[in-house]
Short mmCIF file of C-alpha atoms and ligand atoms in Angstrom, two decimals:
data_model
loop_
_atom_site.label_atom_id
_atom_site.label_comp_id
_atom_site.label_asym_id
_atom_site.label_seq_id
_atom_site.Cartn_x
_atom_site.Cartn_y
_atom_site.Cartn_z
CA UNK A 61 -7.70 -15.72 7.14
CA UNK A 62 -10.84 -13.32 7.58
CA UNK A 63 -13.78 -14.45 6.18
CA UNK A 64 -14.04 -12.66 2.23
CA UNK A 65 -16.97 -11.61 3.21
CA UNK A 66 -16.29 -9.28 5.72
CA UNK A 67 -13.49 -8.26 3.31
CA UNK A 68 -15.81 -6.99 1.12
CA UNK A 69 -17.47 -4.20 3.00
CA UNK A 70 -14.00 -2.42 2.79
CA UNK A 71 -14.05 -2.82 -0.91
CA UNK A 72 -15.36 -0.01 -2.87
CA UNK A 73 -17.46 -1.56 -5.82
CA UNK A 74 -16.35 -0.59 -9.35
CA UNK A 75 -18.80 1.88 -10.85
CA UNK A 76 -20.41 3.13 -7.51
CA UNK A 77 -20.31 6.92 -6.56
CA UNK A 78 -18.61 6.75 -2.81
CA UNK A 79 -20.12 8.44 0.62
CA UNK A 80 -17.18 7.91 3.11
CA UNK A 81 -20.06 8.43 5.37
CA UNK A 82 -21.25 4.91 4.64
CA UNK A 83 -17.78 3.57 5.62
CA UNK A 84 -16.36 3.40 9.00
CA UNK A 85 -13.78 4.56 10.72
CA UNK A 86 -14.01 2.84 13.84
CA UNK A 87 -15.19 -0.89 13.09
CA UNK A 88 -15.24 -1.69 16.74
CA UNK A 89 -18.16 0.06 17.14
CA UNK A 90 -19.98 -1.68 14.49
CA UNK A 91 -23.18 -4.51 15.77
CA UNK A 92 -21.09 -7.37 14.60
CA UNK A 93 -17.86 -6.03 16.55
CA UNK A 94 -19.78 -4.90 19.98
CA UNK A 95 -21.23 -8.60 19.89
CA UNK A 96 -17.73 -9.83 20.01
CA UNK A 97 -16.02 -7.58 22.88
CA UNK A 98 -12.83 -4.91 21.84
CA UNK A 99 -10.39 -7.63 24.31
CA UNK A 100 -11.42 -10.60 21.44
CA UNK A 101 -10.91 -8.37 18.45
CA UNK A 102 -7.51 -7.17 19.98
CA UNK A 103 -6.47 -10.52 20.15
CA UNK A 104 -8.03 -12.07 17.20
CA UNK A 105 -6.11 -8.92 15.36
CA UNK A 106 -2.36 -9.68 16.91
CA UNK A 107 -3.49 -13.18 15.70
CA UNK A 108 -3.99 -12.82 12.34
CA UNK A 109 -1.17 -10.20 12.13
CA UNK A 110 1.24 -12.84 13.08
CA UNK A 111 -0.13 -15.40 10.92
CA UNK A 112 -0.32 -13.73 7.77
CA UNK A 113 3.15 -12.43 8.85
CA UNK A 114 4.43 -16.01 8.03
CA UNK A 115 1.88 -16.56 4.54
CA UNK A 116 3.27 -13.07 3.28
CA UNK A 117 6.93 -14.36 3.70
CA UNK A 118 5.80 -17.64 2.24
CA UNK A 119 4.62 -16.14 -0.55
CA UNK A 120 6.76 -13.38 -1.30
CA UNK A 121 9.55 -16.31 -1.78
CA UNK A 122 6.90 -18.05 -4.81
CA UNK A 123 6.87 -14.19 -6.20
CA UNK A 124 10.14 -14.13 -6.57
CA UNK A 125 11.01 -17.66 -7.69
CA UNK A 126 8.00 -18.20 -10.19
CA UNK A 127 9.40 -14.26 -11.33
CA UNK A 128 6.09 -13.51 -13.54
CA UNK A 129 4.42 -10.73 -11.20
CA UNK A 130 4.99 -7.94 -9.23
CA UNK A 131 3.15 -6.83 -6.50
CA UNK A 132 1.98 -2.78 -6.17
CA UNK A 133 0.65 -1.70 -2.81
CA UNK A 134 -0.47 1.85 -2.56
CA UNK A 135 -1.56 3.80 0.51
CA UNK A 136 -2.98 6.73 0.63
CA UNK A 137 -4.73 8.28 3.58
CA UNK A 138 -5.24 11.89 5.82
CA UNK A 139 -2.04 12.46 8.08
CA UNK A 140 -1.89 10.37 10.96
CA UNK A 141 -3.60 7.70 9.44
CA UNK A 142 -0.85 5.30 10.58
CA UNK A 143 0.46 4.82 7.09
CA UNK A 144 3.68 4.12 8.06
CA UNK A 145 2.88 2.06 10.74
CA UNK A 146 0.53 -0.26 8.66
CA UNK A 147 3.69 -0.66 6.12
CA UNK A 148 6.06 -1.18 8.85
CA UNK A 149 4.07 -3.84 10.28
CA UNK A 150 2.41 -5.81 7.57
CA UNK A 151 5.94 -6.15 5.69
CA UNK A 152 8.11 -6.92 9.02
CA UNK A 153 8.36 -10.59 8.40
CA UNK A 154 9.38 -10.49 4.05
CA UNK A 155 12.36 -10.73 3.47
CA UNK A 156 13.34 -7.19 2.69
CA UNK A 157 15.16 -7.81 -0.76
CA UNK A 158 11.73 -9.02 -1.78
CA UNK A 159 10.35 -5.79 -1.15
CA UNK A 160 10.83 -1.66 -1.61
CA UNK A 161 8.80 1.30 -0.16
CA UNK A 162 9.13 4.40 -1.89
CA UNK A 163 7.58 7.49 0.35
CA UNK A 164 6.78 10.89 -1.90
CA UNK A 165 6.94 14.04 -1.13
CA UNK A 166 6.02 17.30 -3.05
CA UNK A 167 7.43 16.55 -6.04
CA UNK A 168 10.77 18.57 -7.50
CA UNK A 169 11.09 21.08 -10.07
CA UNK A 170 12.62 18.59 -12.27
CA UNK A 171 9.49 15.81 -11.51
CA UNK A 172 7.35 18.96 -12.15
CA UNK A 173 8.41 19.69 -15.56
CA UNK A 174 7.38 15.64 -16.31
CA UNK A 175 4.12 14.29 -17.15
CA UNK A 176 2.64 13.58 -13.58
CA UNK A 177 2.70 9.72 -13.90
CA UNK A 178 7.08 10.00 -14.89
CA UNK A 179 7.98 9.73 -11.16
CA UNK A 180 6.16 7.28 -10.07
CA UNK A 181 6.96 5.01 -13.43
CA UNK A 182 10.42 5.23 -12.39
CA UNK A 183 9.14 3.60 -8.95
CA UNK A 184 7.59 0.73 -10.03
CA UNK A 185 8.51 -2.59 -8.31
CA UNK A 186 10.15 -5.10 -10.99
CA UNK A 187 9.01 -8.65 -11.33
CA UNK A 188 8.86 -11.05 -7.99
CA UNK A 189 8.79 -8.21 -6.12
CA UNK A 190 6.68 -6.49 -3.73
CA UNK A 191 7.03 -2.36 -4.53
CA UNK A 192 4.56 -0.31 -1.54
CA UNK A 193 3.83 3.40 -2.47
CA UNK A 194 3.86 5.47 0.74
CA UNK A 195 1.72 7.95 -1.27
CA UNK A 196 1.47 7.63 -4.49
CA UNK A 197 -0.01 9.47 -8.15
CA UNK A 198 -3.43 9.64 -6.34
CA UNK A 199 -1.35 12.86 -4.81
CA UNK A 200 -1.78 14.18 -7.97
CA UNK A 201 -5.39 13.84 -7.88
CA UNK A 202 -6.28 14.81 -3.91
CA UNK A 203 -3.73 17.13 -2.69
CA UNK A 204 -3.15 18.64 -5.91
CA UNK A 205 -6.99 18.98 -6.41
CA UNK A 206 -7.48 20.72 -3.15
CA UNK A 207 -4.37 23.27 -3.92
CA UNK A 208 -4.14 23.55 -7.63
CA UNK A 209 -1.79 26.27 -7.52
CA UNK A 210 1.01 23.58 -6.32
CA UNK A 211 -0.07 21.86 -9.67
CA UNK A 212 3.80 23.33 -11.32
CA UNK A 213 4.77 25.56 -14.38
CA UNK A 214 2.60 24.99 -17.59
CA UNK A 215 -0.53 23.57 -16.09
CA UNK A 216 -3.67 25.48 -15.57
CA UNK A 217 -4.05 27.91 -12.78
CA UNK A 218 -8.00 27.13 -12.78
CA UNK A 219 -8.02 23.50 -14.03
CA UNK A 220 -11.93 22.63 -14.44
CA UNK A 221 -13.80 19.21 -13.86
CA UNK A 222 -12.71 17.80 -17.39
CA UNK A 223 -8.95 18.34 -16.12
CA UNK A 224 -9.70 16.13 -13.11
CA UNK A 225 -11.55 13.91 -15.90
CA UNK A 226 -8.70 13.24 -17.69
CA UNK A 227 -6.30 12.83 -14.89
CA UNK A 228 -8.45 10.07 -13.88
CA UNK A 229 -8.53 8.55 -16.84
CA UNK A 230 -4.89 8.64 -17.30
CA UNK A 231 -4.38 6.48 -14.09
CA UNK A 232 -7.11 3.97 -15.09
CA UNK A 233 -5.06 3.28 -18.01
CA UNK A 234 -1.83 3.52 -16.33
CA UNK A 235 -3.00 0.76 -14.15
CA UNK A 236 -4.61 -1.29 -16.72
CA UNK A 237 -1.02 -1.30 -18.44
CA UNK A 238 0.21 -2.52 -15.32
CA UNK A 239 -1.95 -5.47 -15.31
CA UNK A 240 -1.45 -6.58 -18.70
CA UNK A 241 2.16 -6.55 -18.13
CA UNK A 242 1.60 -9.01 -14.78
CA UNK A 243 1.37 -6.25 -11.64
CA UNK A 244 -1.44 -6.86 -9.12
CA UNK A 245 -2.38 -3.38 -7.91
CA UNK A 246 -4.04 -2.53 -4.36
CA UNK A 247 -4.86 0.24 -2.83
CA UNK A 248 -5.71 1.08 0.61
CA UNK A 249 -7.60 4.40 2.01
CA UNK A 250 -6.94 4.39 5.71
CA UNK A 251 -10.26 5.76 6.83
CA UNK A 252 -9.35 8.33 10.05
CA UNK A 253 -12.09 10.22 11.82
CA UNK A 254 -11.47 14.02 12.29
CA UNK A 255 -11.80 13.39 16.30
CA UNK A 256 -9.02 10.71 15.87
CA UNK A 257 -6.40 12.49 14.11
CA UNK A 258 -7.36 15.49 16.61
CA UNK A 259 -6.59 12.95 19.70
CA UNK A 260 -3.37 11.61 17.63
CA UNK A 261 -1.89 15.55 16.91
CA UNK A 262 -2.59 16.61 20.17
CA UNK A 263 -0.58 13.16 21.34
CA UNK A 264 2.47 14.31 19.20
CA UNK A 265 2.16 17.59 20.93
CA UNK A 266 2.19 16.24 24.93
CA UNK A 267 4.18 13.14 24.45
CA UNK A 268 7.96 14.39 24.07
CA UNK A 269 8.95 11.36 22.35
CA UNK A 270 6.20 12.33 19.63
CA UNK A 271 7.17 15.79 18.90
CA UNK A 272 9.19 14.93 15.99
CA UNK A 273 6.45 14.06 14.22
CA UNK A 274 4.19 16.90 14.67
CA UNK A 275 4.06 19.48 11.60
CA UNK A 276 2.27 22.69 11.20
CA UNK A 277 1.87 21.59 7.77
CA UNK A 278 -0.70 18.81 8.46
CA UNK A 279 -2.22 21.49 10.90
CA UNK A 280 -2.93 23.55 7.76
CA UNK A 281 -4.39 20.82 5.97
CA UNK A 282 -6.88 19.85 8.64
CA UNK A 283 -8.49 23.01 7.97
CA UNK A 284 -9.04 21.48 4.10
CA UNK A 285 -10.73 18.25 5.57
CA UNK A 286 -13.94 18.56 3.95
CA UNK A 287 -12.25 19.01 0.32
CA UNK A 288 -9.70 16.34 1.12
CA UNK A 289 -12.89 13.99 1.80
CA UNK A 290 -14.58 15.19 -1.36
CA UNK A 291 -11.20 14.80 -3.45
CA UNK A 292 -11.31 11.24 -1.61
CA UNK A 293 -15.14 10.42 -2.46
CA UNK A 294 -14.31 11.33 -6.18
CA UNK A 295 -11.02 10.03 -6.72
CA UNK A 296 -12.37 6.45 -4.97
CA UNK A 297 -15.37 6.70 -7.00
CA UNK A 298 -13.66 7.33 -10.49
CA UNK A 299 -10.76 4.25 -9.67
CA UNK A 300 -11.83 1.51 -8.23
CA UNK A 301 -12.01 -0.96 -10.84
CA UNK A 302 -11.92 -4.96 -10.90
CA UNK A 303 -8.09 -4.87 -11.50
CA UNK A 304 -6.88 -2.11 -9.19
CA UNK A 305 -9.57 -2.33 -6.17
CA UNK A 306 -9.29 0.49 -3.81
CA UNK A 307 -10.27 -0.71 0.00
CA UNK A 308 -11.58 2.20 2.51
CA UNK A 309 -10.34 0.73 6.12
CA UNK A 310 -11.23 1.83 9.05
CA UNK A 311 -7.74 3.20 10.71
CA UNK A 312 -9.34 4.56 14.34
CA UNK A 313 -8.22 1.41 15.82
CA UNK A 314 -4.31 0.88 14.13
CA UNK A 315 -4.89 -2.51 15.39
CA UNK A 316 -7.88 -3.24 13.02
CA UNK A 317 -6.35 -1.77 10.44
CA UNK A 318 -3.18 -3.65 10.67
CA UNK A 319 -4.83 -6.98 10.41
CA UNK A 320 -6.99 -6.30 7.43
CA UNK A 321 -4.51 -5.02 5.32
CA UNK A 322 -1.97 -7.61 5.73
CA UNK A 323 -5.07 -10.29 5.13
CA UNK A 324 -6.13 -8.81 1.85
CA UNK A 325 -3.07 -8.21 0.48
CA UNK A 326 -1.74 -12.02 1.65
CA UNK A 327 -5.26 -13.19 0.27
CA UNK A 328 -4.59 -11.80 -2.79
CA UNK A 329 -1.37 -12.76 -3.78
CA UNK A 330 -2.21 -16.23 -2.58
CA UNK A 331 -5.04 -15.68 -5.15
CA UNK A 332 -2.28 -15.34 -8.37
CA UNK A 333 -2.27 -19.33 -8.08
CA UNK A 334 1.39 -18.88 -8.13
CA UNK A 335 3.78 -21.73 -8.65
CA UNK A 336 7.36 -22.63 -8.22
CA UNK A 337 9.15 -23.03 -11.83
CA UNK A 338 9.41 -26.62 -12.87
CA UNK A 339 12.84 -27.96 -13.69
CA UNK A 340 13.43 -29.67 -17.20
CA UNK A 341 14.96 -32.99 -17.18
CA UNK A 342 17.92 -31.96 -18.05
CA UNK A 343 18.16 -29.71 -15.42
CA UNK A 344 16.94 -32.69 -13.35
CA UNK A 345 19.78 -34.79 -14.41
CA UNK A 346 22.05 -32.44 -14.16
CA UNK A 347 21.10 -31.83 -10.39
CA UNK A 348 21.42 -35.36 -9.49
CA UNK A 349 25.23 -35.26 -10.91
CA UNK A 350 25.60 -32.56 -8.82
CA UNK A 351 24.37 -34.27 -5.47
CA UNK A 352 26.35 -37.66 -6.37
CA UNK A 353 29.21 -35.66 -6.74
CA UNK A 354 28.79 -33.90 -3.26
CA UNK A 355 27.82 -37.47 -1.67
CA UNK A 356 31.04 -38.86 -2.42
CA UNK A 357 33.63 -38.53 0.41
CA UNK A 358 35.65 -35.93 -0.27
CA UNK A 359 39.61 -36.35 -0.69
CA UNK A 360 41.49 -35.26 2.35
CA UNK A 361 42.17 -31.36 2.29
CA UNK A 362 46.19 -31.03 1.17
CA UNK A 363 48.14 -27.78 2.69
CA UNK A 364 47.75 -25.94 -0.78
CA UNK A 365 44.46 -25.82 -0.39
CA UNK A 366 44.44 -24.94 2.95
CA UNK A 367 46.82 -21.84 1.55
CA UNK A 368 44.40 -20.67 -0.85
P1 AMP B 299 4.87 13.18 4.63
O1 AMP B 299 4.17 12.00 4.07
O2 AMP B 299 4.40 13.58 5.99
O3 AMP B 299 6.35 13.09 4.54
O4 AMP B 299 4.47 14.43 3.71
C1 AMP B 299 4.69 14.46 2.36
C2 AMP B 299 4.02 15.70 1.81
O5 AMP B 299 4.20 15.73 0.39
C3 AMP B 299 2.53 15.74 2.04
O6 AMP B 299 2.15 17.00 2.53
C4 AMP B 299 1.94 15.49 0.67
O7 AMP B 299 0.70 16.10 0.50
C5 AMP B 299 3.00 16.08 -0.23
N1 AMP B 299 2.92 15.52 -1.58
C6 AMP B 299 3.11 14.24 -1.95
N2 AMP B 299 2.90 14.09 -3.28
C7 AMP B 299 2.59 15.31 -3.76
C8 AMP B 299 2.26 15.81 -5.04
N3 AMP B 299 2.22 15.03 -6.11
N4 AMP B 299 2.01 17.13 -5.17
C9 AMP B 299 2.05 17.94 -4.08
N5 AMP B 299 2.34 17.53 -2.84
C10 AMP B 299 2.60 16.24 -2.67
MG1 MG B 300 3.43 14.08 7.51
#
C-alpha cells in the first residue's frame, strides 16, 4: 500500500478552486521522486500493481458476498491519457462477473432527447459490483462546455454560467443519491501534459501497429486544450466533495499512473469495513446435515444411474 499521505496530493480538496498547474503530470520529476531514481519507482510501481492486483480480487469477492455496496469508478481524462489502459490493467485480476465497463460516446438522438443524467442511470453498477465509467456525465460538463452547440435539440444555443451552475449541481446530487443508497464513487483525472499526448499522437502516427488508434477527431480537440483545461479546473473545482473525491494523477508516466489508481481504489474499498454475511444457526445446522450427509460413504453407483 502507498503511504495515504502521498495519496493525498492527488486528491483535490472539497471546496478549493483548482490550478492544474499546481498538479503534476509527470511525478517522476518531482524532489521526492528524483531522490529515489526512475529504475526504483518502475519497480516499486510493477510491485504494487501486482499486489493490489490480488487485494482488488480479494475484495471484490467480500463486495459481492456481503451484497450491500457497489463500487463506481469514473475516468475522465484528455485523449491519450491511457484511460483504457489504466482500466485494463487495474481490473485484470477481478473476476470479470464482478465487474462492468461501460465506454460513452457522443450520445444518440434518442439519449439526447433525455435529461443528461438518463444514460448514464441506466449504467449504474448494481450491488457487489464494481461498474467503471470509461467517460462518464462529466462529458456533459467538459466536452459539452467547450462545444455547446453538440449540447442536442431543446437546450440553449448560448447556455450562460448559471446553466453550467446547475448542471453541476445536478451531479452533486446525483452522486449524493448514490451514496445514500450504498455506492462509493471515485473519480480519476488522468493528468497528461500537452508535450506528452504530442509524443503519444505522433507514436500512433509512425508505429503501424498504432495507426488504428489515431483520429483526426482528437487532432481537432487539441486545438481546444486550453478550454478543455479550464472546463477541467471548473468542473474539478465545483465536484469534488467528501463522498465522490475526484483525484488529478499524473498520467506522463502510464506506469505511475497505473499503480496509484489501483492503490486508491483497493484502499478504499478495503476502507467500507466490509464483511462476509454471518450464517444463522439454522443455517449452521442445516450445513452440518449437509456435510454429514456427504461424509458418509456413498452407496455403490447402480447401471441406472450410470444411464441417466
Ligand atoms: P473515444 O473515447 O475515443 O471512443 O471517443 C468518444 C467520443 O465521444 C469523445 O470524442 C467524447 O468527447 C465524445 N463524447 C462522450 N460523451 C459525450 C457527450 N455527453 N456529449 C458529446 N460528446 C461526447
Ligand atoms: Mg479517442
Amino acid at each position: 500500500m502507498i503511504n495515504p499521505k502521498l495519496i493525498q496530493q492527488f486528491v483535490v480538496e472539497p471546496g478549493t478552486t483548482v490550478n492544474l498547474k499546481h498538479f503534476v503530470t509527470d511525478w517522476t520529476g518531482t524532489d521526492a521522486a528524483q531522490e529515489l531514481g526512475k529504475d526504483i519507482i518502475k519497480e516499486r510501481a510493477s510491485e504494487i500493481l501486482a499486489e493490489t492486483r490480488k487485494q482488488l480480487d480479494a475484495v471484490q469477492e467480500l463486495l459481492y458476498a456481503s451484497d450491500t455496496h457497489s463500487v463506481l469508478l469514473i475516468f475522465q481524462a484528455m485523449d491519450a491519457a491511457g484511460k483504457d489502459g489504466t482500466i485494463r490493467h487495474v481490473m485484470s485480476g477481478v473476476n470479470p462477473q464482478g465487474c462492468q465497463v461501460y465506454s460513452f460516446k457522443k450520445p444518440s438522438a434518442e439519449e439526447l432527447d433525455h435529461n443528461f443524467l438518463w444514460r448514464y442511470m441506466k449504467a449504474l453498477p448494481e450491488r457487489g459490483r464494481i461498474g467503471i465509467f470509461n467517460r462518464s456525465y462529466y462529458e456533459d460538463v467538459l466536452v459539452v462546455k467547450v462545444h455547446p452547440e453538440w449540447l442536442g435539440p431543446g437546450q440553449p444555443t448560448k447556455p450562460d454560467a448559471n446553466f453550467w451552475e446547475k448542471r453541476y449541481e445536478d451531479i452533486n446530487n446525483f452522486e449524493k443519491h448514490l451514496a445514500r443508497n450504498g455506492t462509493l464513487v471515485l473519480k480519476f483525472f488522468l493528468h497528461l501534459s500537452k508535450g506528452e499526448q504530442k509524443r503519444r499522437f505522433l507514436e500512433r502516427l509512425t508505429n503501424p501497429d498504432k495507426h488504428w488508434k489515431f483520429s483526426e477527431a482528437d487532432m481537432a480537440e487539441r486545438d481546444h486544450w486550453k478550454d478543455y483545461q479550464t472546463a477541467f479546473e471548473e468542473a474539478l473545482s465545483a465536484t469534488s466533495t467528501k463522498r465522490a473525491p475526484w483525484h488529478v494523477i499524473p498520467a506522463d508516466r502510464k506506469y505511475v499512473a497505473r499503480a496509484l489508481v489501483a492503490d486508491i481504489v483497493t484502499t478504499a474499498i478495503q476502507d467500507l469495513g466490509l464483511e462476509f454475511p454471518k450464517v444463522s444457526e439454522d443455517k449452521l445446522a442445516k450445513l452440518q446435515a449437509a456435510r454429514a450427509r456427504l461424509e458418509k460413504k456413498d452407496p455403490p453407483e447402480t447401471a441406472e444411474t450410470h444411464e441417466s
